[in-house]
């Protein structure tokens, strides 16, 4: 933690006393971060040190700690693959949920604005819908058959079965090659401060590094055609559902590199994609996180690798 203040103090001491010192942050092609007083292509201003005031004159140009804006991500939402169908018949309406994903999905159905309705539940209905299946949640009938039913349905949903509990597991490093550097860990204040990513890690590595499954499971979500920063902040990605209900998520992957498909069963070490620099990424890296459904909300959970990140190259995944 003392590295940055000492760097700024050194730069200030070496600078001419008659002008302010501007500190630039630069991220190279491999995701390596450096600070200096020389403007380089792609660098951004992070601090200005005013003359005659020493290190205590440090004035922040951007919020401290630096944080990336966190727009709504699609990395944990089943989207339109989970839908509410209304089947109309002579007796009224049947409300049915269709789950077209390869993961169990927790759903909650609530009904507002009721009018001329019988059979409506007093409380929202929650259910876990198995993969690739459908389930009837309610059948509504008119109190007066000569008048229409009036109601507004609202469906919430989240990947995973919240009734399952994570099992102890130490994850092999999900890449081949290295060693690479951890650039942001759990509770990192740059971008790992939301429930979905609080326990994530960012590993700097060149674009094209082979990414492999760190745990066996079923691929339940992929994205492979994003080229730049939008529309998904996580960029290209793979989500793998493990047998204990947890999910390993691999983000910022290289466009067109995803080698697995939804519904495919993978084992530890199965090649799944290449690392990239897509989405809201400040440089080439892999964002890896383990998540679970805690009750209509997917959140990150603590996990451990089975070896230090910056140790010897992990050429044989799962080996000693």
mmCIF file of C-alpha atoms in Angstrom:
data_model
loop_
_atom_site.group_PDB
_atom_site.id
_atom_site.type_symbol
_atom_site.label_atom_id
_atom_site.label_comp_id
_atom_site.label_asym_id
_atom_site.label_seq_id
_atom_site.Cartn_x
_atom_site.Cartn_y
_atom_site.Cartn_z
ATOM 1 C CA UNK A 1 0.000 0.000 0.000
ATOM 2 C CA UNK A 2 3.035 2.339 0.458
ATOM 3 C CA UNK A 3 4.183 1.917 -3.150
ATOM 4 C CA UNK A 4 1.974 4.582 -4.712
ATOM 5 C CA UNK A 5 2.582 7.336 -2.077
ATOM 6 C CA UNK A 6 6.362 6.711 -2.261
ATOM 7 C CA UNK A 7 6.230 6.859 -6.053
ATOM 8 C CA UNK A 8 4.339 10.156 -6.002
ATOM 9 C CA UNK A 9 6.721 11.608 -3.390
ATOM 10 C CA UNK A 10 9.759 10.582 -5.478
ATOM 11 C CA UNK A 11 8.308 12.073 -8.641
ATOM 12 C CA UNK A 12 7.572 15.302 -6.799
ATOM 13 C CA UNK A 13 11.109 15.527 -5.389
ATOM 14 C CA UNK A 14 12.606 15.116 -8.869
ATOM 15 C CA UNK A 15 10.318 17.630 -10.517
ATOM 16 C CA UNK A 16 11.108 21.287 -11.124
ATOM 17 C CA UNK A 17 9.781 23.386 -8.219
ATOM 18 C CA UNK A 18 8.124 25.983 -10.405
ATOM 19 C CA UNK A 19 5.414 23.774 -11.905
ATOM 20 C CA UNK A 20 2.883 21.182 -10.842
ATOM 21 C CA UNK A 21 3.642 17.502 -11.385
ATOM 22 C CA UNK A 22 1.036 15.533 -13.309
ATOM 23 C CA UNK A 23 0.956 11.787 -12.604
ATOM 24 C CA UNK A 24 -0.211 9.475 -15.382
ATOM 25 C CA UNK A 25 -1.485 5.910 -15.163
ATOM 26 C CA UNK A 26 -0.706 3.614 -18.103
ATOM 27 C CA UNK A 27 -1.889 0.045 -18.795
ATOM 28 C CA UNK A 28 0.179 -1.827 -21.402
ATOM 29 C CA UNK A 29 -0.968 -4.544 -23.812
ATOM 30 C CA UNK A 30 -0.410 -7.228 -21.164
ATOM 31 C CA UNK A 31 -2.416 -5.438 -18.505
ATOM 32 C CA UNK A 32 0.634 -4.207 -16.562
ATOM 33 C CA UNK A 33 -0.085 -0.959 -14.718
ATOM 34 C CA UNK A 34 2.583 1.763 -14.328
ATOM 35 C CA UNK A 35 2.644 5.345 -13.050
ATOM 36 C CA UNK A 36 4.899 8.196 -14.158
ATOM 37 C CA UNK A 37 5.149 11.892 -14.938
ATOM 38 C CA UNK A 38 5.456 11.407 -18.708
ATOM 39 C CA UNK A 39 2.359 11.289 -20.899
ATOM 40 C CA UNK A 40 2.287 8.098 -22.957
ATOM 41 C CA UNK A 41 -0.259 7.042 -25.599
ATOM 42 C CA UNK A 42 -3.351 5.735 -23.830
ATOM 43 C CA UNK A 43 -2.334 7.064 -20.393
ATOM 44 C CA UNK A 44 -4.769 8.946 -18.188
ATOM 45 C CA UNK A 45 -4.248 11.597 -15.505
ATOM 46 C CA UNK A 46 -4.786 10.297 -11.980
ATOM 47 C CA UNK A 47 -3.169 12.950 -9.733
ATOM 48 C CA UNK A 48 -1.678 16.440 -9.774
ATOM 49 C CA UNK A 49 0.930 17.438 -7.150
ATOM 50 C CA UNK A 50 0.968 21.161 -6.512
ATOM 51 C CA UNK A 51 4.404 22.885 -6.210
ATOM 52 C CA UNK A 52 5.786 23.927 -2.855
ATOM 53 C CA UNK A 53 3.456 21.688 -0.855
ATOM 54 C CA UNK A 54 5.264 18.339 -0.972
ATOM 55 C CA UNK A 55 3.337 15.109 -0.870
ATOM 56 C CA UNK A 56 0.702 16.737 1.324
ATOM 57 C CA UNK A 57 -0.193 18.880 -1.677
ATOM 58 C CA UNK A 58 -1.532 15.836 -3.529
ATOM 59 C CA UNK A 59 -4.853 16.660 -5.137
ATOM 60 C CA UNK A 60 -7.024 13.914 -6.529
ATOM 61 C CA UNK A 61 -8.340 14.448 -10.035
ATOM 62 C CA UNK A 62 -10.560 11.353 -9.867
ATOM 63 C CA UNK A 63 -12.416 9.769 -6.914
ATOM 64 C CA UNK A 64 -10.315 7.779 -4.463
ATOM 65 C CA UNK A 65 -10.366 4.885 -4.456
ATOM 66 C CA UNK A 66 -10.868 4.755 -8.217
ATOM 67 C CA UNK A 67 -13.982 2.876 -9.222
ATOM 68 C CA UNK A 68 -15.392 1.833 -12.534
ATOM 69 C CA UNK A 69 -19.042 2.660 -13.153
ATOM 70 C CA UNK A 70 -20.938 -0.601 -12.835
ATOM 71 C CA UNK A 71 -23.845 -0.679 -15.301
ATOM 72 C CA UNK A 72 -26.281 -3.544 -15.148
ATOM 73 C CA UNK A 73 -24.525 -6.673 -16.389
ATOM 74 C CA UNK A 74 -26.142 -9.544 -18.219
ATOM 75 C CA UNK A 75 -23.677 -12.154 -16.927
ATOM 76 C CA UNK A 76 -26.097 -13.681 -14.415
ATOM 77 C CA UNK A 77 -29.523 -13.029 -15.963
ATOM 78 C CA UNK A 78 -31.380 -15.738 -17.903
ATOM 79 C CA UNK A 79 -33.042 -12.964 -19.928
ATOM 80 C CA UNK A 80 -35.865 -14.018 -22.237
ATOM 81 C CA UNK A 81 -35.006 -17.696 -21.946
ATOM 82 C CA UNK A 82 -37.159 -17.663 -18.795
ATOM 83 C CA UNK A 83 -40.621 -16.350 -19.547
ATOM 84 C CA UNK A 84 -44.148 -16.248 -18.210
ATOM 85 C CA UNK A 85 -46.795 -17.625 -20.583
ATOM 86 C CA UNK A 86 -50.502 -16.853 -20.161
ATOM 87 C CA UNK A 87 -52.746 -19.647 -21.434
ATOM 88 C CA UNK A 88 -56.310 -18.443 -21.922
ATOM 89 C CA UNK A 89 -59.163 -20.961 -21.817
ATOM 90 C CA UNK A 90 -62.875 -21.161 -21.061
ATOM 91 C CA UNK A 91 -62.310 -21.308 -17.302
ATOM 92 C CA UNK A 92 -59.925 -18.350 -17.097
ATOM 93 C CA UNK A 93 -56.143 -17.962 -17.366
ATOM 94 C CA UNK A 94 -53.325 -20.374 -16.507
ATOM 95 C CA UNK A 95 -49.946 -18.763 -15.735
ATOM 96 C CA UNK A 96 -47.023 -20.971 -16.672
ATOM 97 C CA UNK A 97 -43.260 -20.405 -16.469
ATOM 98 C CA UNK A 98 -41.058 -21.774 -19.238
ATOM 99 C CA UNK A 99 -37.349 -22.297 -18.457
ATOM 100 C CA UNK A 100 -35.356 -22.817 -21.655
ATOM 101 C CA UNK A 101 -31.942 -22.637 -19.965
ATOM 102 C CA UNK A 102 -29.685 -25.520 -18.936
ATOM 103 C CA UNK A 103 -29.749 -24.429 -15.293
ATOM 104 C CA UNK A 104 -32.383 -24.554 -12.582
ATOM 105 C CA UNK A 105 -33.957 -21.136 -12.182
ATOM 106 C CA UNK A 106 -35.612 -19.697 -9.106
ATOM 107 C CA UNK A 107 -38.722 -17.683 -10.000
ATOM 108 C CA UNK A 108 -41.095 -15.440 -8.092
ATOM 109 C CA UNK A 109 -44.523 -14.520 -9.466
ATOM 110 C CA UNK A 110 -46.526 -11.673 -7.956
ATOM 111 C CA UNK A 111 -49.898 -10.309 -9.111
ATOM 112 C CA UNK A 112 -50.898 -6.660 -8.744
ATOM 113 C CA UNK A 113 -53.968 -4.633 -9.678
ATOM 114 C CA UNK A 114 -56.378 -7.502 -9.122
ATOM 115 C CA UNK A 115 -59.929 -7.107 -10.357
ATOM 116 C CA UNK A 116 -62.639 -9.746 -10.826
ATOM 117 C CA UNK A 117 -60.077 -12.462 -9.991
ATOM 118 C CA UNK A 118 -60.382 -15.608 -7.930
ATOM 119 C CA UNK A 119 -57.560 -18.085 -7.340
ATOM 120 C CA UNK A 120 -54.894 -15.399 -6.925
ATOM 121 C CA UNK A 121 -52.358 -16.210 -4.165
ATOM 122 C CA UNK A 122 -52.138 -13.916 -1.143
ATOM 123 C CA UNK A 123 -48.329 -13.899 -1.311
ATOM 124 C CA UNK A 124 -45.880 -14.067 -4.226
ATOM 125 C CA UNK A 125 -45.277 -17.604 -5.497
ATOM 126 C CA UNK A 126 -41.677 -18.822 -5.411
ATOM 127 C CA UNK A 127 -40.509 -21.955 -7.164
ATOM 128 C CA UNK A 128 -37.375 -23.548 -8.549
ATOM 129 C CA UNK A 129 -37.973 -24.559 -12.153
ATOM 130 C CA UNK A 130 -35.686 -27.390 -13.382
ATOM 131 C CA UNK A 131 -33.607 -26.942 -16.541
ATOM 132 C CA UNK A 132 -35.431 -27.124 -19.871
ATOM 133 C CA UNK A 133 -38.863 -27.474 -18.290
ATOM 134 C CA UNK A 134 -42.099 -25.658 -17.541
ATOM 135 C CA UNK A 135 -44.376 -25.437 -14.531
ATOM 136 C CA UNK A 136 -47.855 -24.090 -13.818
ATOM 137 C CA UNK A 137 -47.781 -21.468 -11.081
ATOM 138 C CA UNK A 138 -51.430 -20.361 -10.908
ATOM 139 C CA UNK A 139 -54.844 -20.675 -12.517
ATOM 140 C CA UNK A 140 -57.083 -17.601 -12.311
ATOM 141 C CA UNK A 141 -60.839 -17.527 -12.839
ATOM 142 C CA UNK A 142 -63.238 -14.564 -13.095
ATOM 143 C CA UNK A 143 -65.582 -13.972 -10.181
ATOM 144 C CA UNK A 144 -68.103 -12.670 -12.694
ATOM 145 C CA UNK A 145 -67.802 -14.710 -15.898
ATOM 146 C CA UNK A 146 -69.367 -11.862 -17.889
ATOM 147 C CA UNK A 147 -66.514 -9.486 -17.008
ATOM 148 C CA UNK A 148 -62.814 -9.691 -17.926
ATOM 149 C CA UNK A 149 -60.012 -10.624 -15.572
ATOM 150 C CA UNK A 150 -57.822 -7.720 -14.493
ATOM 151 C CA UNK A 151 -54.328 -8.214 -13.081
ATOM 152 C CA UNK A 152 -50.698 -7.310 -13.726
ATOM 153 C CA UNK A 153 -48.186 -10.162 -13.393
ATOM 154 C CA UNK A 154 -44.555 -9.580 -12.425
ATOM 155 C CA UNK A 155 -41.947 -12.318 -12.747
ATOM 156 C CA UNK A 156 -38.525 -12.215 -11.103
ATOM 157 C CA UNK A 157 -35.931 -14.903 -11.688
ATOM 158 C CA UNK A 158 -32.308 -15.860 -11.015
ATOM 159 C CA UNK A 159 -29.988 -18.643 -12.082
ATOM 160 C CA UNK A 160 -29.413 -21.502 -9.642
ATOM 161 C CA UNK A 161 -31.120 -23.389 -6.835
ATOM 162 C CA UNK A 162 -30.768 -21.509 -3.513
ATOM 163 C CA UNK A 163 -31.526 -24.689 -1.545
ATOM 164 C CA UNK A 164 -28.130 -26.163 -2.444
ATOM 165 C CA UNK A 165 -25.120 -25.463 -0.253
ATOM 166 C CA UNK A 166 -21.557 -25.037 -1.567
ATOM 167 C CA UNK A 167 -19.098 -27.857 -0.892
ATOM 168 C CA UNK A 168 -15.461 -27.163 0.074
ATOM 169 C CA UNK A 169 -13.353 -26.964 -3.069
ATOM 170 C CA UNK A 170 -9.918 -25.648 -4.039
ATOM 171 C CA UNK A 171 -9.810 -24.498 -7.649
ATOM 172 C CA UNK A 172 -6.924 -25.197 -10.048
ATOM 173 C CA UNK A 173 -5.797 -22.095 -11.893
ATOM 174 C CA UNK A 174 -8.199 -21.643 -14.838
ATOM 175 C CA UNK A 175 -5.543 -20.909 -17.466
ATOM 176 C CA UNK A 176 -2.452 -22.422 -19.046
ATOM 177 C CA UNK A 177 0.908 -20.734 -19.000
ATOM 178 C CA UNK A 178 2.174 -17.942 -16.836
ATOM 179 C CA UNK A 179 2.971 -17.169 -14.147
ATOM 180 C CA UNK A 180 0.673 -14.173 -14.291
ATOM 181 C CA UNK A 181 0.029 -11.353 -11.861
ATOM 182 C CA UNK A 182 -3.019 -10.753 -9.672
ATOM 183 C CA UNK A 183 -4.090 -7.186 -10.462
ATOM 184 C CA UNK A 184 -7.238 -7.019 -8.316
ATOM 185 C CA UNK A 185 -8.419 -9.396 -5.629
ATOM 186 C CA UNK A 186 -11.443 -9.855 -3.408
ATOM 187 C CA UNK A 187 -12.998 -6.611 -2.128
ATOM 188 C CA UNK A 188 -10.923 -4.635 -4.612
ATOM 189 C CA UNK A 189 -12.098 -1.030 -4.549
ATOM 190 C CA UNK A 190 -11.527 -0.499 -8.266
ATOM 191 C CA UNK A 191 -14.502 -2.615 -9.362
ATOM 192 C CA UNK A 192 -14.900 -5.589 -6.954
ATOM 193 C CA UNK A 193 -17.222 -3.906 -4.507
ATOM 194 C CA UNK A 194 -20.690 -5.173 -5.486
ATOM 195 C CA UNK A 195 -22.313 -8.378 -4.159
ATOM 196 C CA UNK A 196 -21.939 -10.032 -7.588
ATOM 197 C CA UNK A 197 -18.188 -9.437 -7.770
ATOM 198 C CA UNK A 198 -16.957 -8.846 -4.235
ATOM 199 C CA UNK A 199 -14.924 -12.081 -4.151
ATOM 200 C CA UNK A 200 -13.720 -12.009 -7.775
ATOM 201 C CA UNK A 201 -10.105 -11.922 -8.930
ATOM 202 C CA UNK A 202 -8.543 -10.221 -11.953
ATOM 203 C CA UNK A 203 -5.448 -11.862 -13.456
ATOM 204 C CA UNK A 204 -3.395 -9.893 -15.973
ATOM 205 C CA UNK A 205 -2.459 -12.012 -19.000
ATOM 206 C CA UNK A 206 -1.900 -11.514 -22.741
ATOM 207 C CA UNK A 207 -4.865 -11.745 -25.091
ATOM 208 C CA UNK A 208 -5.145 -15.288 -26.415
ATOM 209 C CA UNK A 209 -4.046 -17.110 -23.253
ATOM 210 C CA UNK A 210 -5.845 -20.500 -23.086
ATOM 211 C CA UNK A 211 -8.617 -20.489 -20.471
ATOM 212 C CA UNK A 212 -9.723 -23.845 -19.028
ATOM 213 C CA UNK A 213 -12.490 -25.002 -16.724
ATOM 214 C CA UNK A 214 -11.424 -24.848 -13.093
ATOM 215 C CA UNK A 215 -14.184 -27.228 -12.008
ATOM 216 C CA UNK A 216 -16.454 -29.789 -13.649
ATOM 217 C CA UNK A 217 -20.002 -28.778 -14.502
ATOM 218 C CA UNK A 218 -22.510 -27.836 -17.179
ATOM 219 C CA UNK A 219 -22.106 -24.778 -19.374
ATOM 220 C CA UNK A 220 -25.258 -22.709 -18.838
ATOM 221 C CA UNK A 221 -24.404 -19.408 -20.501
ATOM 222 C CA UNK A 222 -21.969 -18.170 -23.137
ATOM 223 C CA UNK A 223 -21.317 -14.972 -25.043
ATOM 224 C CA UNK A 224 -18.857 -15.002 -27.915
ATOM 225 C CA UNK A 225 -19.449 -12.142 -30.355
ATOM 226 C CA UNK A 226 -18.739 -8.957 -28.418
ATOM 227 C CA UNK A 227 -15.871 -6.959 -29.859
ATOM 228 C CA UNK A 228 -15.498 -3.944 -27.574
ATOM 229 C CA UNK A 229 -16.774 -2.469 -24.319
ATOM 230 C CA UNK A 230 -20.509 -2.804 -24.951
ATOM 231 C CA UNK A 231 -23.213 -3.953 -24.641
ATOM 232 C CA UNK A 232 -22.144 -6.322 -21.839
ATOM 233 C CA UNK A 233 -19.748 -4.969 -19.188
ATOM 234 C CA UNK A 234 -18.419 -8.513 -18.676
ATOM 235 C CA UNK A 235 -17.612 -8.880 -22.353
ATOM 236 C CA UNK A 236 -17.506 -12.365 -23.815
ATOM 237 C CA UNK A 237 -17.986 -14.966 -21.120
ATOM 238 C CA UNK A 238 -18.659 -18.522 -20.017
ATOM 239 C CA UNK A 239 -20.766 -19.550 -16.995
ATOM 240 C CA UNK A 240 -20.419 -23.117 -15.690
ATOM 241 C CA UNK A 241 -22.877 -24.600 -13.175
ATOM 242 C CA UNK A 242 -21.188 -26.956 -10.682
ATOM 243 C CA UNK A 243 -22.880 -29.938 -9.057
ATOM 244 C CA UNK A 244 -23.211 -28.150 -5.684
ATOM 245 C CA UNK A 245 -25.144 -25.258 -7.225
ATOM 246 C CA UNK A 246 -22.225 -22.823 -7.409
ATOM 247 C CA UNK A 247 -21.218 -21.272 -10.721
ATOM 248 C CA UNK A 248 -17.802 -20.434 -12.091
ATOM 249 C CA UNK A 249 -17.845 -17.332 -14.303
ATOM 250 C CA UNK A 250 -15.077 -16.388 -16.746
ATOM 251 C CA UNK A 251 -15.294 -12.827 -18.147
ATOM 252 C CA UNK A 252 -13.636 -10.495 -20.703
ATOM 253 C CA UNK A 253 -12.855 -13.367 -23.105
ATOM 254 C CA UNK A 254 -11.514 -12.915 -26.623
ATOM 255 C CA UNK A 255 -14.101 -12.446 -29.340
ATOM 256 C CA UNK A 256 -14.868 -15.673 -31.200
ATOM 257 C CA UNK A 257 -12.714 -17.822 -28.907
ATOM 258 C CA UNK A 258 -15.387 -19.625 -26.851
ATOM 259 C CA UNK A 259 -15.060 -23.364 -27.546
ATOM 260 C CA UNK A 260 -17.950 -24.720 -25.474
ATOM 261 C CA UNK A 261 -21.711 -24.572 -25.940
ATOM 262 C CA UNK A 262 -24.634 -24.268 -23.576
ATOM 263 C CA UNK A 263 -25.685 -27.644 -22.209
ATOM 264 C CA UNK A 264 -22.209 -29.148 -22.629
ATOM 265 C CA UNK A 265 -20.677 -31.049 -19.703
ATOM 266 C CA UNK A 266 -17.050 -30.049 -19.070
ATOM 267 C CA UNK A 267 -14.338 -31.463 -16.827
ATOM 268 C CA UNK A 268 -11.466 -29.810 -14.978
ATOM 269 C CA UNK A 269 -9.001 -28.617 -17.599
ATOM 270 C CA UNK A 270 -11.431 -28.600 -20.535
ATOM 271 C CA UNK A 271 -10.430 -25.708 -22.861
ATOM 272 C CA UNK A 272 -13.299 -23.219 -22.871
ATOM 273 C CA UNK A 273 -11.949 -20.016 -24.482
ATOM 274 C CA UNK A 274 -9.042 -17.571 -24.747
ATOM 275 C CA UNK A 275 -8.486 -14.594 -22.498
ATOM 276 C CA UNK A 276 -9.265 -11.203 -23.963
ATOM 277 C CA UNK A 277 -9.944 -7.549 -23.277
ATOM 278 C CA UNK A 278 -13.683 -7.170 -23.984
ATOM 279 C CA UNK A 279 -16.328 -5.386 -21.928
ATOM 280 C CA UNK A 280 -15.535 -2.894 -19.177
ATOM 281 C CA UNK A 281 -11.902 -3.970 -19.035
ATOM 282 C CA UNK A 282 -8.960 -1.655 -18.297
ATOM 283 C CA UNK A 283 -6.493 -4.052 -19.913
ATOM 284 C CA UNK A 284 -6.117 -7.670 -21.038
ATOM 285 C CA UNK A 285 -7.037 -9.959 -18.151
ATOM 286 C CA UNK A 286 -9.269 -12.751 -16.924
ATOM 287 C CA UNK A 287 -11.983 -11.935 -14.399
ATOM 288 C CA UNK A 288 -12.857 -15.131 -12.514
ATOM 289 C CA UNK A 289 -15.567 -15.367 -9.870
ATOM 290 C CA UNK A 290 -17.581 -18.081 -8.126
ATOM 291 C CA UNK A 291 -21.243 -17.247 -7.518
ATOM 292 C CA UNK A 292 -24.393 -18.830 -6.113
ATOM 293 C CA UNK A 293 -28.078 -17.986 -5.848
ATOM 294 C CA UNK A 294 -28.704 -16.710 -2.320
ATOM 295 C CA UNK A 295 -32.437 -16.233 -2.935
ATOM 296 C CA UNK A 296 -33.478 -14.484 -6.156
ATOM 297 C CA UNK A 297 -30.048 -12.860 -6.218
ATOM 298 C CA UNK A 298 -26.793 -14.212 -7.614
ATOM 299 C CA UNK A 299 -23.842 -13.196 -5.444
ATOM 300 C CA UNK A 300 -20.139 -13.980 -5.368
ATOM 301 C CA UNK A 301 -18.784 -16.244 -2.629
ATOM 302 C CA UNK A 302 -15.259 -16.749 -1.243
ATOM 303 C CA UNK A 303 -13.101 -19.393 -2.926
ATOM 304 C CA UNK A 304 -9.475 -20.500 -2.995
ATOM 305 C CA UNK A 305 -7.073 -21.566 -5.710
ATOM 306 C CA UNK A 306 -5.017 -24.694 -5.042
ATOM 307 C CA UNK A 307 -1.730 -22.834 -5.597
ATOM 308 C CA UNK A 308 -0.464 -19.249 -5.532
ATOM 309 C CA UNK A 309 -1.468 -17.283 -8.608
ATOM 310 C CA UNK A 310 2.079 -16.110 -9.383
ATOM 311 C CA UNK A 311 3.747 -19.486 -8.770
ATOM 312 C CA UNK A 312 5.202 -21.784 -11.429
ATOM 313 C CA UNK A 313 3.355 -22.038 -14.761
ATOM 314 C CA UNK A 314 0.235 -24.160 -14.523
ATOM 315 C CA UNK A 315 0.764 -26.234 -17.657
ATOM 316 C CA UNK A 316 -0.887 -29.370 -16.248
ATOM 317 C CA UNK A 317 -4.200 -28.298 -14.770
ATOM 318 C CA UNK A 318 -5.092 -30.410 -11.756
ATOM 319 C CA UNK A 319 -1.568 -31.789 -11.476
ATOM 320 C CA UNK A 320 0.919 -31.445 -8.666
#
